[in-house]
């Protein structure tokens, strides 16, 4: 009867289990997608109508009444997850809303920062500007196709 060389089975097993253990450790370190908040999204609809409809449109497809006046096409906000590998880019969306961002083709701040605007204007159904931004982010998340 054949018997394995002493220690060979353990070496073979470690060659198989080591990559699996490394992948599991990497997955554990990867940040989990935050949970979608339905209540925040409902409040975010108020923020969206007040601040975003004029450029992004009622359905967030980039066809608002001011969209034609801009130098670059306004993006379809319903495809953010699809354009990000199937995962809603919550942190990036929040950062752009809060601080603005020079986006491809914009050159200037055609996508303005709204963080300061939320400090000056009531009626967003949020206690703080950060809450208004969070609510708007969750509303945009709710629109993903």
Tab-separated table of C-alpha atoms in Angstrom:
chain	number	residue	atom	x	y	z
A	1	UNK	CA	0.000	0.000	0.000
A	2	UNK	CA	1.262	3.441	-0.890
A	3	UNK	CA	1.964	5.885	1.922
A	4	UNK	CA	2.782	9.538	1.380
A	5	UNK	CA	6.211	10.838	2.162
A	6	UNK	CA	6.260	12.188	5.735
A	7	UNK	CA	5.199	15.851	5.806
A	8	UNK	CA	4.230	15.944	2.101
A	9	UNK	CA	0.490	15.878	2.814
A	10	UNK	CA	0.852	18.770	5.258
A	11	UNK	CA	2.866	20.813	2.725
A	12	UNK	CA	0.316	20.128	-0.014
A	13	UNK	CA	-2.547	21.080	2.278
A	14	UNK	CA	-0.810	24.324	3.284
A	15	UNK	CA	-0.248	25.243	-0.384
A	16	UNK	CA	-3.981	24.917	-0.927
A	17	UNK	CA	-5.233	26.504	2.287
A	18	UNK	CA	-2.841	29.459	2.379
A	19	UNK	CA	-4.301	31.225	-0.698
A	20	UNK	CA	-7.835	30.572	0.566
A	21	UNK	CA	-6.945	32.022	3.971
A	22	UNK	CA	-5.339	35.080	2.348
A	23	UNK	CA	-8.420	35.720	0.213
A	24	UNK	CA	-10.660	35.393	3.257
A	25	UNK	CA	-8.488	37.845	5.206
A	26	UNK	CA	-8.551	40.356	2.330
A	27	UNK	CA	-12.327	40.084	2.097
A	28	UNK	CA	-12.638	40.653	5.840
A	29	UNK	CA	-10.503	43.809	5.572
A	30	UNK	CA	-12.505	45.185	2.622
A	31	UNK	CA	-15.018	47.793	3.737
A	32	UNK	CA	-18.563	46.517	3.608
A	33	UNK	CA	-21.084	48.484	1.584
A	34	UNK	CA	-23.086	50.610	4.004
A	35	UNK	CA	-26.724	49.678	4.362
A	36	UNK	CA	-29.276	51.512	2.306
A	37	UNK	CA	-31.621	53.577	4.518
A	38	UNK	CA	-35.203	53.870	3.211
A	39	UNK	CA	-36.151	56.653	5.654
A	40	UNK	CA	-33.107	58.717	4.665
A	41	UNK	CA	-33.941	58.212	0.982
A	42	UNK	CA	-37.500	59.491	1.522
A	43	UNK	CA	-36.136	62.643	3.167
A	44	UNK	CA	-33.499	62.918	0.445
A	45	UNK	CA	-36.233	63.235	-2.181
A	46	UNK	CA	-37.064	66.651	-0.677
A	47	UNK	CA	-33.417	67.715	-0.958
A	48	UNK	CA	-33.230	66.416	-4.545
A	49	UNK	CA	-36.303	68.341	-5.693
A	50	UNK	CA	-35.049	71.511	-4.055
A	51	UNK	CA	-31.432	71.449	-5.275
A	52	UNK	CA	-30.903	68.945	-8.081
A	53	UNK	CA	-33.934	68.797	-10.384
A	54	UNK	CA	-32.986	71.919	-12.328
A	55	UNK	CA	-29.937	70.176	-13.826
A	56	UNK	CA	-30.484	66.448	-13.283
A	57	UNK	CA	-34.236	66.372	-14.027
A	58	UNK	CA	-37.258	64.934	-12.237
A	59	UNK	CA	-36.224	61.366	-13.001
A	60	UNK	CA	-32.484	62.066	-12.451
A	61	UNK	CA	-31.678	61.209	-16.068
A	62	UNK	CA	-29.666	64.391	-16.710
A	63	UNK	CA	-32.448	66.181	-18.544
A	64	UNK	CA	-33.403	69.007	-16.192
A	65	UNK	CA	-34.537	72.383	-17.551
A	66	UNK	CA	-31.033	73.879	-17.169
A	67	UNK	CA	-29.157	70.879	-18.585
A	68	UNK	CA	-29.176	72.207	-22.150
A	69	UNK	CA	-27.502	75.437	-20.968
A	70	UNK	CA	-24.473	73.642	-19.538
A	71	UNK	CA	-21.284	73.050	-21.517
A	72	UNK	CA	-21.201	69.314	-20.798
A	73	UNK	CA	-23.938	66.696	-20.588
A	74	UNK	CA	-25.457	66.254	-17.145
A	75	UNK	CA	-24.995	62.637	-16.031
A	76	UNK	CA	-27.792	60.150	-15.588
A	77	UNK	CA	-27.828	59.671	-11.827
A	78	UNK	CA	-29.773	56.398	-12.111
A	79	UNK	CA	-26.711	54.616	-13.505
A	80	UNK	CA	-24.136	55.471	-10.832
A	81	UNK	CA	-23.957	51.890	-9.542
A	82	UNK	CA	-23.845	50.428	-13.056
A	83	UNK	CA	-20.948	52.743	-13.930
A	84	UNK	CA	-19.158	51.703	-10.713
A	85	UNK	CA	-19.032	47.974	-11.221
A	86	UNK	CA	-22.517	47.321	-9.844
A	87	UNK	CA	-21.850	48.900	-6.451
A	88	UNK	CA	-23.314	52.269	-5.484
A	89	UNK	CA	-20.348	54.635	-4.842
A	90	UNK	CA	-21.797	56.130	-1.667
A	91	UNK	CA	-18.605	57.759	-0.367
A	92	UNK	CA	-17.795	59.401	-3.701
A	93	UNK	CA	-21.358	60.673	-4.172
A	94	UNK	CA	-21.380	62.117	-0.663
A	95	UNK	CA	-17.988	63.779	-1.200
A	96	UNK	CA	-19.067	65.356	-4.511
A	97	UNK	CA	-22.287	66.719	-3.007
A	98	UNK	CA	-20.464	68.115	0.004
A	99	UNK	CA	-17.320	69.507	-1.602
A	100	UNK	CA	-17.934	69.587	-5.331
A	101	UNK	CA	-15.490	68.061	-7.722
A	102	UNK	CA	-13.865	68.969	-10.966
A	103	UNK	CA	-15.542	66.342	-13.080
A	104	UNK	CA	-14.436	65.192	-16.516
A	105	UNK	CA	-15.303	67.893	-19.010
A	106	UNK	CA	-16.363	70.430	-16.416
A	107	UNK	CA	-13.120	72.389	-16.124
A	108	UNK	CA	-14.887	74.663	-13.648
A	109	UNK	CA	-17.309	73.933	-10.867
A	110	UNK	CA	-20.336	73.164	-13.026
A	111	UNK	CA	-21.140	70.592	-10.338
A	112	UNK	CA	-21.141	72.931	-7.351
A	113	UNK	CA	-20.554	71.964	-3.772
A	114	UNK	CA	-23.827	71.968	-1.854
A	115	UNK	CA	-22.521	71.446	1.675
A	116	UNK	CA	-22.534	75.185	2.439
A	117	UNK	CA	-25.959	75.672	0.842
A	118	UNK	CA	-27.494	73.235	3.316
A	119	UNK	CA	-26.161	75.394	6.177
A	120	UNK	CA	-28.031	78.461	4.939
A	121	UNK	CA	-31.353	77.073	3.837
A	122	UNK	CA	-33.990	75.228	5.825
A	123	UNK	CA	-36.689	72.999	4.483
A	124	UNK	CA	-34.599	69.934	3.723
A	125	UNK	CA	-36.097	67.833	6.525
A	126	UNK	CA	-32.610	67.454	8.020
A	127	UNK	CA	-31.160	68.757	11.279
A	128	UNK	CA	-27.633	69.303	9.909
A	129	UNK	CA	-26.006	69.791	6.504
A	130	UNK	CA	-24.351	66.368	6.890
A	131	UNK	CA	-27.753	64.763	7.416
A	132	UNK	CA	-29.121	66.485	4.294
A	133	UNK	CA	-26.159	65.172	2.292
A	134	UNK	CA	-26.628	61.680	3.710
A	135	UNK	CA	-30.340	61.764	2.874
A	136	UNK	CA	-29.673	62.961	-0.672
A	137	UNK	CA	-27.040	60.265	-1.130
A	138	UNK	CA	-29.511	57.574	-0.043
A	139	UNK	CA	-32.162	59.026	-2.353
A	140	UNK	CA	-29.765	58.760	-5.300
A	141	UNK	CA	-29.002	55.216	-4.172
A	142	UNK	CA	-32.738	54.453	-4.340
A	143	UNK	CA	-32.863	55.498	-8.010
A	144	UNK	CA	-30.321	52.988	-9.268
A	145	UNK	CA	-31.401	50.727	-12.114
